[in-house]
């Protein structure tokens, strides 16, 4: 079984892929890094890989726009699982660098945001240098000619034989990222499921969003997430992404989805899958 | 009158500040660059500057998370205007670089996303190097020892005396960014206004989002935007940001807002201001 993720090796995305594989007892997993999210999606569509892992939202930084756009646009892709990964960001360095001399911090923009207060307190004058991933940030720190640290995950430190200087430096311990697992089909009902959908509504119609939520209110279906993404046609027009409790094959859910579809100008069930626990 | 924006000089944010100043006939404007959005917000709070400009959403890339978080968190700040800036991204270079030899593209992540298809077609093998702003990307390109181009705005090219090699290389001509103008007070009613609010709802209550939109449906108030941001407490709990047509002092709007406030666990009117036209 091949599982794709945003590379290089050693990123939080690979951590999530590995956690998911353990969780559903996937045997003989091969983890395949891709250089961007679109590559992960295309490889699923082309059946080069069976599953892909996309980060959807972080509890501090919010939606990951480009990953959500793939769920909207690639109609051949289904969501077949979710993984919630606790995010532990560590201060990572190399032998012999004193914190007092450090004037460069390498990381990806997400951990830099998650550790903003820590950096402001401990490294108020250091330059923040953006790398393409946490794993790359550790590699860049090791190559740096100036005294530097990286903010990254333990896997990245281990992969590059770097030293964890201080653990868990993120500003809030409530730091989690939710990933969706994508494949060519979604998951059969388990009794504890979620369903992800997306839709658009007729433009300039007061109350249309309110009306679109009525089917779920009437059926007492709990919504666990609502996000909007731009349609990319005109500023101020949106595609809504909803996650709800239940499986698309549950009769109550199926009826509510059908009613919503009749109100929508675009409608797609991204998939149903077991709730992470 | 001092107007703050995300620097350095020559960014799209400075373009937006200058467009707004022209639009409302501000005389003797001094434009003040800040190194991050939080700095712009704090300078408004401390009355170092009268107005600040924050990018809120782009028609291709969606919400700008950190700028929206400032509107939520800084209760002393009011939205007092909006500006919609057409985004023209140009391919910018220096004397004597042939496109065939270029192996580096410098830009901010937003323009790299907005020009993804252009880059894939014309520079399929070039490395994308992230700079902290479009203006910095032009400076970095000029300093590059390898053949390179930058993706940036005309102001950035002009500021650094670089050459616009090809105009308007973004993948969609429907590329606009909406900025909010912030200050210590909002704007008086003009008859063509918008109001921005944010709120949270009781957790795990099916139908609460639906109920929260009822006051606007009943009063036939058009919602022009709905976004969610994480509460930063627990994954899956959100703060909603709504923009609606009308001024908070219009009796119909005031009544609807009061009703929504009674359903909310947190509620704040960010401000009312004239619609951009």
Coordinates of C-alpha atoms in Angstrom, one line a residue:
Chain A
X1 CA 0.0 0.0 0.0
X2 CA 1.5 3.4 -1.1
X3 CA 0.6 6.5 0.9
X4 CA 1.5 9.9 -0.5
X5 CA 2.3 13.1 1.6
X6 CA 3.8 16.5 1.2
X7 CA 7.6 15.9 1.3
X8 CA 10.4 16.0 1.8
X9 CA 10.8 13.1 4.4
X10 CA 10.5 14.0 8.0
X11 CA 7.6 16.5 7.8
X12 CA 4.5 16.7 10.0
X13 CA 2.6 15.3 7.0
X14 CA 4.7 12.1 7.1
X15 CA 4.1 11.9 10.9
X16 CA 0.3 12.0 10.1
X17 CA 0.6 9.4 7.4
X18 CA 2.4 7.0 9.7
X19 CA 0.0 7.6 12.6
X20 CA -3.0 6.8 10.3
X21 CA -1.3 3.7 9.0
X22 CA -0.8 2.4 12.6
X23 CA -4.3 3.4 13.5
X24 CA -6.0 1.3 10.8
X25 CA -3.3 -1.4 11.0
X26 CA -2.1 -0.9 7.4
X27 CA 0.7 -3.4 6.7
X28 CA 3.6 -3.0 4.4
X29 CA 3.1 0.7 3.9
X30 CA 5.4 2.6 1.5
X31 CA 5.4 6.4 2.2
X32 CA 5.8 8.5 -0.9
X33 CA 6.9 12.2 -0.7
X34 CA 5.5 14.7 -3.2
X35 CA 6.7 18.2 -3.8
X36 CA 3.3 19.8 -3.5
X37 CA -0.4 19.0 -2.6
X38 CA -1.5 19.0 -6.2
X39 CA 1.0 16.2 -6.8
X40 CA -0.5 14.1 -4.0
X41 CA -4.0 14.6 -5.5
X42 CA -2.9 13.7 -9.0
X43 CA -1.1 10.6 -7.9
X44 CA -4.3 9.4 -6.2
X45 CA -6.3 10.1 -9.4
X46 CA -3.8 8.2 -11.5
X47 CA -3.7 5.3 -9.0
X48 CA 0.1 5.7 -8.6
X49 CA -0.7 5.7 -4.8
X50 CA -3.7 4.2 -2.9
X51 CA -4.0 6.9 -0.3
X52 CA -2.8 10.5 0.2
X53 CA -2.7 12.7 3.3
X54 CA -3.7 16.4 3.1
X55 CA -3.6 18.9 6.1
X56 CA -7.0 20.6 6.2
X57 CA -6.9 22.8 9.3
X58 CA -4.8 23.7 12.3
X59 CA -6.2 24.7 15.7
X60 CA -4.1 27.9 15.8
X61 CA -3.5 28.9 12.2
X62 CA -6.9 27.8 10.7
X63 CA -7.6 26.4 7.2
X64 CA -5.0 25.2 4.8
X65 CA -6.4 26.8 1.6
X66 CA -4.7 24.9 -1.1
X67 CA -5.5 21.5 0.4
X68 CA -9.2 22.4 0.7
X69 CA -9.2 23.6 -2.9
X70 CA -8.1 20.1 -4.0
X71 CA -11.0 18.6 -2.2
X72 CA -13.4 21.0 -4.0
X73 CA -11.9 20.7 -7.5
X74 CA -10.8 17.1 -7.9
X75 CA -14.1 15.3 -8.3
X76 CA -12.4 11.9 -8.7
X77 CA -11.0 12.1 -5.2
X78 CA -12.9 11.0 -2.1
X79 CA -12.2 11.6 1.6
X80 CA -11.9 8.2 3.2
X81 CA -10.4 9.0 6.6
X82 CA -9.3 11.7 9.0
X83 CA -6.2 11.9 11.4
X84 CA -5.7 14.5 14.1
X85 CA -2.0 15.0 14.9
X86 CA -0.8 16.8 18.1
X87 CA 1.7 19.3 16.9
X88 CA 4.9 19.4 19.0
X89 CA 7.4 22.1 17.7
X90 CA 10.9 21.8 19.1
X91 CA 13.9 24.2 19.0
X92 CA 16.5 22.3 17.0
X93 CA 20.2 23.1 16.6
X94 CA 23.7 21.7 16.0
X95 CA 26.6 21.0 18.3
X96 CA 28.2 24.1 19.9
X97 CA 25.7 26.8 19.1
X98 CA 24.9 29.0 22.1
X99 CA 21.4 30.5 22.2
X100 CA 22.8 33.9 23.0
X101 CA 24.7 34.0 19.6
X102 CA 21.9 32.8 17.4
X103 CA 20.6 35.4 14.9
X104 CA 18.7 33.1 12.5
X105 CA 15.6 31.0 13.0
X106 CA 14.7 28.7 10.1
X107 CA 11.2 27.2 9.8
X108 CA 8.0 26.9 7.7
X109 CA 5.5 29.8 8.2
X110 CA 3.1 27.7 10.2
X111 CA 5.5 26.9 13.1
X112 CA 6.9 30.4 13.0
X113 CA 3.3 31.6 13.7
X114 CA 2.7 28.9 16.3
X115 CA 5.9 30.0 18.2
X116 CA 5.6 33.8 17.8
X117 CA 5.6 34.6 21.5
X118 CA 8.4 32.2 22.3
X119 CA 10.6 33.8 19.6
X120 CA 9.7 37.3 20.7
X121 CA 10.8 36.4 24.3
X122 CA 13.9 34.3 23.6
X123 CA 15.2 35.5 20.2
X124 CA 13.8 39.1 19.9
X125 CA 16.4 40.2 17.3
X126 CA 16.8 37.0 15.2
X127 CA 15.9 36.9 11.6
X128 CA 13.1 34.5 10.6
X129 CA 14.0 32.6 7.5
X130 CA 11.3 30.7 5.6
X131 CA 12.0 27.1 4.4
X132 CA 9.6 25.1 2.3
X133 CA 8.9 22.6 5.1
X134 CA 10.0 21.9 8.7
X135 CA 12.3 19.1 7.4
X136 CA 14.0 21.5 5.0
X137 CA 14.3 24.1 7.8
X138 CA 16.5 21.6 9.7
X139 CA 18.6 21.0 6.6
X140 CA 18.9 24.8 6.0
X141 CA 19.9 25.4 9.7
X142 CA 22.6 22.7 9.5
X143 CA 24.0 24.4 6.3
X144 CA 23.8 27.9 7.8
X145 CA 27.1 29.8 8.0
X146 CA 25.6 32.0 10.8
X147 CA 24.6 30.7 14.3
X148 CA 21.1 29.4 13.8
X149 CA 18.3 27.2 15.1
X150 CA 15.3 25.6 13.4
X151 CA 11.7 25.2 14.6
X152 CA 10.6 21.7 13.6
X153 CA 9.2 18.3 14.6
X154 CA 11.2 15.5 16.2
X155 CA 11.2 13.4 13.0
X156 CA 13.0 16.2 11.1
X157 CA 15.6 16.4 13.8
X158 CA 16.1 12.6 13.8
X159 CA 16.3 12.4 10.0
X160 CA 19.0 15.0 9.8
X161 CA 20.9 14.0 13.0
X162 CA 20.3 17.4 14.6
X163 CA 19.9 18.1 18.3
X164 CA 16.6 19.0 20.0
X165 CA 17.7 21.9 22.2
X166 CA 14.3 22.6 23.8
X167 CA 11.1 20.6 23.5
X168 CA 7.6 21.9 22.9
X169 CA 8.2 25.6 22.3
X170 CA 4.8 26.3 20.6
X171 CA 2.8 29.1 22.3
X172 CA -0.2 26.9 23.1
X173 CA -0.3 23.2 24.0
X174 CA -3.7 23.1 22.2
X175 CA -1.9 22.8 18.9
X176 CA -3.4 20.1 16.6
X177 CA -3.6 19.6 12.8
X178 CA -6.4 17.7 11.2
X179 CA -5.6 15.8 8.0
X180 CA -7.9 14.1 5.6
X181 CA -7.0 10.9 4.0
X182 CA -7.9 10.8 0.3
X183 CA -8.4 7.9 -2.1
X184 CA -10.5 6.8 -5.0
X185 CA -13.4 5.7 -2.8
X186 CA -14.7 6.8 0.7
X187 CA -15.3 4.5 3.7
X188 CA -18.2 2.2 4.5
X189 CA -20.5 3.2 7.4
X190 CA -19.1 2.3 10.9
X191 CA -21.7 4.0 13.1
X192 CA -19.4 6.8 14.1
X193 CA -18.8 8.7 10.9
X194 CA -18.4 12.1 9.5
X195 CA -19.2 13.4 6.0
X196 CA -17.5 16.3 4.2
X197 CA -19.3 18.2 1.5
X198 CA -18.9 21.4 -0.5
X199 CA -21.4 23.6 -2.3
X200 CA -22.1 27.0 -3.8
X201 CA -25.4 29.1 -3.6
X202 CA -27.1 31.4 -6.0
X203 CA -25.4 34.8 -5.9
X204 CA -26.9 37.9 -4.2
X205 CA -29.8 36.1 -2.6
X206 CA -30.4 37.3 1.0
X207 CA -30.9 34.4 3.3
X208 CA -29.5 31.7 1.0
X209 CA -26.8 30.5 3.5
X210 CA -29.4 30.3 6.2
X211 CA -31.8 28.3 4.0
X212 CA -28.9 25.9 3.1
X213 CA -28.4 25.0 6.7
X214 CA -32.1 24.2 7.4
X215 CA -32.0 20.6 6.3
X216 CA -29.4 19.8 9.0
X217 CA -31.2 21.8 11.7
X218 CA -34.4 19.9 11.0
X219 CA -32.7 16.5 11.0
X220 CA -30.7 17.4 14.2
X221 CA -27.5 16.7 12.3
X222 CA -24.5 18.3 14.1
X223 CA -22.2 20.4 11.9
X224 CA -18.6 20.0 13.0
X225 CA -17.0 22.5 10.7
X226 CA -18.0 25.3 8.2
X227 CA -15.4 27.0 6.1
X228 CA -15.6 29.2 3.0
X229 CA -13.2 29.3 0.1
X230 CA -13.3 31.8 -2.8
X231 CA -14.9 30.6 -6.1
X232 CA -12.0 32.2 -7.9
X233 CA -14.5 33.8 -10.2
X234 CA -15.4 37.0 -8.4
X235 CA -14.4 38.5 -5.1
X236 CA -17.1 38.0 -2.5
X237 CA -18.4 34.7 -4.0
X238 CA -17.7 31.6 -1.9
X239 CA -17.7 27.8 -1.9
X240 CA -18.8 26.5 1.5
X241 CA -17.2 23.4 3.0
X242 CA -19.2 21.6 5.7
X243 CA -18.3 18.6 7.8
X244 CA -21.2 16.9 9.6
X245 CA -21.8 13.9 11.9
X246 CA -23.1 10.8 10.1
X247 CA -22.5 8.8 6.9
X248 CA -23.9 9.8 3.5
X249 CA -25.6 6.4 3.4
X250 CA -27.5 7.0 6.7
X251 CA -31.1 7.7 5.5
X252 CA -31.5 10.9 7.6
X253 CA -28.2 12.3 6.3
X254 CA -29.0 11.2 2.7
X255 CA -32.3 13.1 2.8
X256 CA -30.7 16.3 4.2
X257 CA -28.0 16.2 1.6
X258 CA -30.6 15.8 -1.2
X259 CA -32.5 18.8 0.1
X260 CA -29.3 20.9 0.2
X261 CA -28.4 19.8 -3.3
X262 CA -31.7 21.1 -4.6
X263 CA -30.8 24.6 -3.2
X264 CA -27.2 24.6 -4.6
X265 CA -25.7 25.7 -7.8
X266 CA -22.7 23.3 -7.2
X267 CA -22.8 20.4 -4.8
X268 CA -20.4 17.6 -4.1
X269 CA -20.1 14.9 -1.4
X270 CA -16.3 14.8 -0.7
X271 CA -16.8 11.6 1.3
X272 CA -17.8 9.8 4.4
X273 CA -15.3 8.2 6.8
X274 CA -14.9 7.1 10.5
X275 CA -14.5 9.9 13.0
X276 CA -11.0 10.0 14.5
X277 CA -10.8 9.0 18.1
Chain B
X1 CA -2.3 61.9 8.5
X2 CA -0.2 58.8 9.0
X3 CA -1.3 55.5 7.3
X4 CA 0.4 52.3 8.3
X5 CA 0.8 49.2 6.1
X6 CA 2.8 45.9 5.9
X7 CA 6.2 46.9 4.5
X8 CA 8.7 47.2 3.1
X9 CA 7.9 50.0 0.7
X10 CA 6.5 49.0 -2.7
X11 CA 4.2 46.2 -1.6
X12 CA 0.6 45.7 -2.7
X13 CA -0.4 46.9 0.8
X14 CA 1.2 50.3 0.1
X15 CA -0.6 50.4 -3.3
X16 CA -3.9 49.8 -1.4
X17 CA -3.0 52.5 1.2
X18 CA -2.4 55.0 -1.6
X19 CA -5.5 54.0 -3.6
X20 CA -7.6 54.6 -0.4
X21 CA -6.0 57.9 0.3
X22 CA -6.9 59.1 -3.2
X23 CA -10.4 57.8 -3.0
X24 CA -11.3 59.7 0.2
X25 CA -9.2 62.7 -0.8
X26 CA -6.8 62.4 2.2
X27 CA -4.3 65.3 2.0
X28 CA -0.7 65.2 3.2
X29 CA -0.6 61.5 3.7
X30 CA 2.5 59.9 5.2
X31 CA 2.8 56.2 4.5
X32 CA 4.4 54.2 7.3
X33 CA 5.8 50.6 6.7
X34 CA 5.6 48.0 9.5
X35 CA 7.3 44.7 9.6
X36 CA 4.2 42.7 10.4
X37 CA 0.4 43.0 10.7
X38 CA 0.5 43.0 14.5
X39 CA 2.7 46.1 14.4
X40 CA 0.1 47.9 12.2
X41 CA -2.6 47.1 14.7
X42 CA -0.5 48.1 17.8
X43 CA 0.4 51.5 16.1
X44 CA -3.3 52.2 15.6
X45 CA -4.1 51.4 19.2
X46 CA -1.2 53.5 20.5
X47 CA -2.3 56.4 18.1
X48 CA 1.1 56.5 16.5
X49 CA -0.8 56.3 13.2
X50 CA -4.4 57.4 12.4
X51 CA -5.2 54.6 9.9
X52 CA -3.8 51.1 9.1
X53 CA -4.4 48.9 6.0
X54 CA -4.9 45.1 6.4
X55 CA -5.4 42.6 3.6
X56 CA -8.5 40.5 4.5
X57 CA -9.2 38.2 1.5
X58 CA -8.0 37.6 -2.0
X59 CA -10.3 36.3 -4.8
X60 CA -8.0 33.4 -5.6
X61 CA -6.2 32.6 -2.4
X62 CA -9.0 33.3 0.2
X63 CA -8.7 34.6 3.7
X64 CA -5.6 36.2 5.2
X65 CA -5.7 34.5 8.5
X66 CA -3.5 36.6 10.7
X67 CA -5.1 39.9 9.5
X68 CA -8.5 38.5 10.4
X69 CA -7.3 37.5 13.8
X70 CA -6.2 41.1 14.6
X71 CA -9.8 42.2 13.8
X72 CA -11.1 39.6 16.3
X73 CA -8.6 40.1 19.1
X74 CA -7.9 43.8 19.2
X75 CA -11.1 45.2 20.6
X76 CA -9.8 48.8 20.6
X77 CA -9.5 48.7 16.8
X78 CA -12.5 49.6 14.5
X79 CA -12.9 48.9 10.8
X80 CA -13.5 52.3 9.1
X81 CA -13.2 51.6 5.4
X82 CA -12.6 49.0 2.7
X83 CA -10.5 49.1 -0.4
X84 CA -10.6 46.6 -3.3
X85 CA -7.3 46.5 -5.2
X86 CA -7.0 44.8 -8.6
X87 CA -3.9 42.6 -8.4
X88 CA -1.5 42.8 -11.3
X89 CA 1.4 40.4 -11.0
X90 CA 4.3 41.0 -13.4
X91 CA 7.4 39.0 -14.3
X92 CA 10.3 41.2 -13.2
X93 CA 14.0 40.9 -14.1
X94 CA 17.3 42.7 -14.6
X95 CA 19.2 43.6 -17.7
X96 CA 20.6 40.7 -19.8
X97 CA 18.8 37.7 -18.2
X98 CA 17.3 35.3 -20.9
X99 CA 14.1 33.5 -19.8
X100 CA 15.6 30.2 -21.0
X101 CA 18.5 30.4 -18.5
X102 CA 16.4 31.4 -15.5
X103 CA 16.3 28.8 -12.7
X104 CA 15.0 30.8 -9.8
X105 CA 11.7 32.6 -9.2
X106 CA 11.5 34.9 -6.2
X107 CA 8.1 35.9 -4.7
X108 CA 5.8 35.9 -1.8
X109 CA 3.7 32.7 -1.4
X110 CA 0.5 34.5 -2.5
X111 CA 1.7 35.6 -6.1
X112 CA 3.4 32.2 -6.4
X113 CA 0.0 30.6 -5.9
X114 CA -1.7 33.1 -8.2
X115 CA 0.8 32.4 -11.0
X116 CA 1.1 28.6 -10.6
X117 CA 0.0 27.7 -14.1
X118 CA 2.1 30.4 -15.7
X119 CA 5.2 29.1 -13.9
X120 CA 4.4 25.5 -14.7
X121 CA 4.2 26.3 -18.4
X122 CA 7.1 28.8 -18.8
X123 CA 9.5 27.8 -16.0
X124 CA 8.7 24.2 -15.3
X125 CA 12.1 23.4 -13.6
X126 CA 12.8 26.7 -11.8
X127 CA 13.1 26.8 -8.0
X128 CA 10.6 28.9 -6.2
X129 CA 12.2 31.0 -3.5
X130 CA 10.0 32.6 -0.9
X131 CA 10.6 36.2 0.1
X132 CA 8.8 38.1 2.9
X133 CA 7.0 40.4 0.5
X134 CA 6.8 41.2 -3.3
X135 CA 9.0 44.2 -2.8
X136 CA 11.7 42.1 -1.0
X137 CA 11.4 39.5 -3.8
X138 CA 12.5 42.1 -6.3
X139 CA 15.5 43.0 -4.1
X140 CA 16.4 39.3 -3.6
X141 CA 16.2 38.7 -7.4
X142 CA 18.5 41.7 -8.1
X143 CA 21.0 40.2 -5.5
X144 CA 20.8 36.7 -6.9
X145 CA 24.0 35.2 -8.2
X146 CA 22.0 32.8 -10.4
X147 CA 19.8 33.9 -13.4
X148 CA 16.4 34.7 -11.7
X149 CA 13.1 36.5 -12.1
X150 CA 10.7 37.9 -9.5
X151 CA 6.9 37.9 -9.5
X152 CA 5.7 41.2 -8.1
X153 CA 3.8 44.5 -8.6
X154 CA 4.8 47.4 -10.7
X155 CA 5.6 49.6 -7.6
X156 CA 8.2 47.1 -6.4
X157 CA 9.8 47.1 -9.9
X158 CA 9.9 50.9 -10.0
X159 CA 11.2 51.2 -6.4
X160 CA 14.2 48.9 -7.1
X161 CA 14.8 50.1 -10.7
X162 CA 14.1 46.6 -12.1
X163 CA 12.6 45.7 -15.5
X164 CA 9.0 44.5 -16.1
X165 CA 9.7 41.6 -18.6
X166 CA 6.1 40.5 -19.0
X167 CA 2.9 42.1 -17.6
X168 CA -0.1 40.4 -15.9
X169 CA 1.2 36.9 -15.6
X170 CA -1.4 35.8 -12.9
X171 CA -3.5 32.8 -14.0
X172 CA -6.8 34.7 -13.7
X173 CA -7.6 38.3 -14.5
X174 CA -10.2 38.1 -11.7
X175 CA -7.6 38.7 -9.1
X176 CA -8.6 41.2 -6.4
X177 CA -7.6 41.7 -2.8
X178 CA -9.9 43.3 -0.3
X179 CA -8.3 45.4 2.4
X180 CA -9.9 46.8 5.5
X181 CA -8.9 50.2 6.8
X182 CA -8.6 50.3 10.6
X183 CA -8.6 53.1 13.0
X184 CA -9.8 54.1 16.5
X185 CA -13.4 54.7 15.3
X186 CA -15.6 53.5 12.5
X187 CA -17.4 55.6 9.9
X188 CA -20.6 57.5 10.1
X189 CA -23.6 56.2 8.0
X190 CA -23.5 57.1 4.3
X191 CA -26.5 55.1 3.1
X192 CA -24.3 52.6 1.3
X193 CA -22.5 50.9 4.1
X194 CA -21.2 47.5 5.3
X195 CA -20.8 46.2 8.8
X196 CA -18.2 43.6 9.9
X197 CA -18.8 41.5 13.0
X198 CA -17.4 38.4 14.7
X199 CA -18.9 36.0 17.2
X200 CA -18.7 32.5 18.7
X201 CA -21.6 30.1 19.6
X202 CA -22.2 27.6 22.4
X203 CA -20.2 24.4 21.7
X204 CA -21.8 21.2 20.4
X205 CA -25.3 22.6 19.9
X206 CA -26.8 21.3 16.7
X207 CA -28.3 24.1 14.7
X208 CA -26.7 27.0 16.5
X209 CA -25.1 28.4 13.4
X210 CA -28.4 28.2 11.6
X211 CA -30.1 30.0 14.5
X212 CA -27.4 32.7 14.5
X213 CA -28.3 33.6 10.9
X214 CA -32.0 33.9 11.4
X215 CA -32.0 37.6 12.5
X216 CA -30.5 38.6 9.1
X217 CA -32.9 36.4 7.1
X218 CA -35.9 37.8 8.9
X219 CA -34.7 41.4 8.4
X220 CA -33.7 40.7 4.7
X221 CA -30.1 41.8 5.4
X222 CA -27.7 40.6 2.8
X223 CA -24.6 38.8 4.1
X224 CA -21.6 39.6 1.8
X225 CA -19.1 37.3 3.5
X226 CA -18.9 34.5 6.0
X227 CA -15.6 33.1 7.2
X228 CA -14.5 31.0 10.2
X229 CA -11.3 31.3 12.2
X230 CA -10.1 28.9 14.9
X231 CA -10.8 29.9 18.5
X232 CA -7.2 28.7 19.3
X233 CA -8.6 26.8 22.2
X234 CA -9.7 23.5 20.8
X235 CA -9.6 22.0 17.3
X236 CA -13.1 22.2 15.7
X237 CA -14.2 25.3 17.6
X238 CA -14.6 28.5 15.5
X239 CA -15.1 32.2 15.5
X240 CA -17.4 33.4 12.7
X241 CA -16.7 36.6 10.8
X242 CA -19.7 38.1 9.0
X243 CA -19.9 41.1 6.7
X244 CA -23.4 42.5 6.0
X245 CA -25.0 45.3 4.1
X246 CA -26.1 48.3 6.2
X247 CA -24.7 50.4 9.1
X248 CA -24.7 49.3 12.7
X249 CA -26.7 52.4 13.5
X250 CA -29.5 51.6 11.0
X251 CA -32.4 50.5 13.2
X252 CA -33.0 47.2 11.3
X253 CA -29.4 46.3 11.5
X254 CA -29.1 47.3 15.1
X255 CA -32.0 45.0 16.0
X256 CA -30.6 42.0 14.2
X257 CA -27.2 42.5 15.8
X258 CA -28.8 42.7 19.2
X259 CA -30.6 39.4 18.6
X260 CA -27.5 37.7 17.4
X261 CA -25.6 39.0 20.4
X262 CA -28.1 37.3 22.7
X263 CA -27.3 33.9 21.1
X264 CA -23.5 34.4 21.2
X265 CA -20.9 33.5 23.8
X266 CA -18.6 36.2 22.3
X267 CA -19.8 39.0 20.1
X268 CA -18.1 42.1 18.6
X269 CA -19.0 44.7 16.0
X270 CA -15.7 45.4 14.2
X271 CA -17.1 48.4 12.5
X272 CA -19.3 50.0 9.9
X273 CA -18.0 51.8 6.8
X274 CA -18.8 52.9 3.3
X275 CA -19.0 50.1 0.7
X276 CA -16.1 50.4 -1.9
X277 CA -17.3 51.3 -5.3

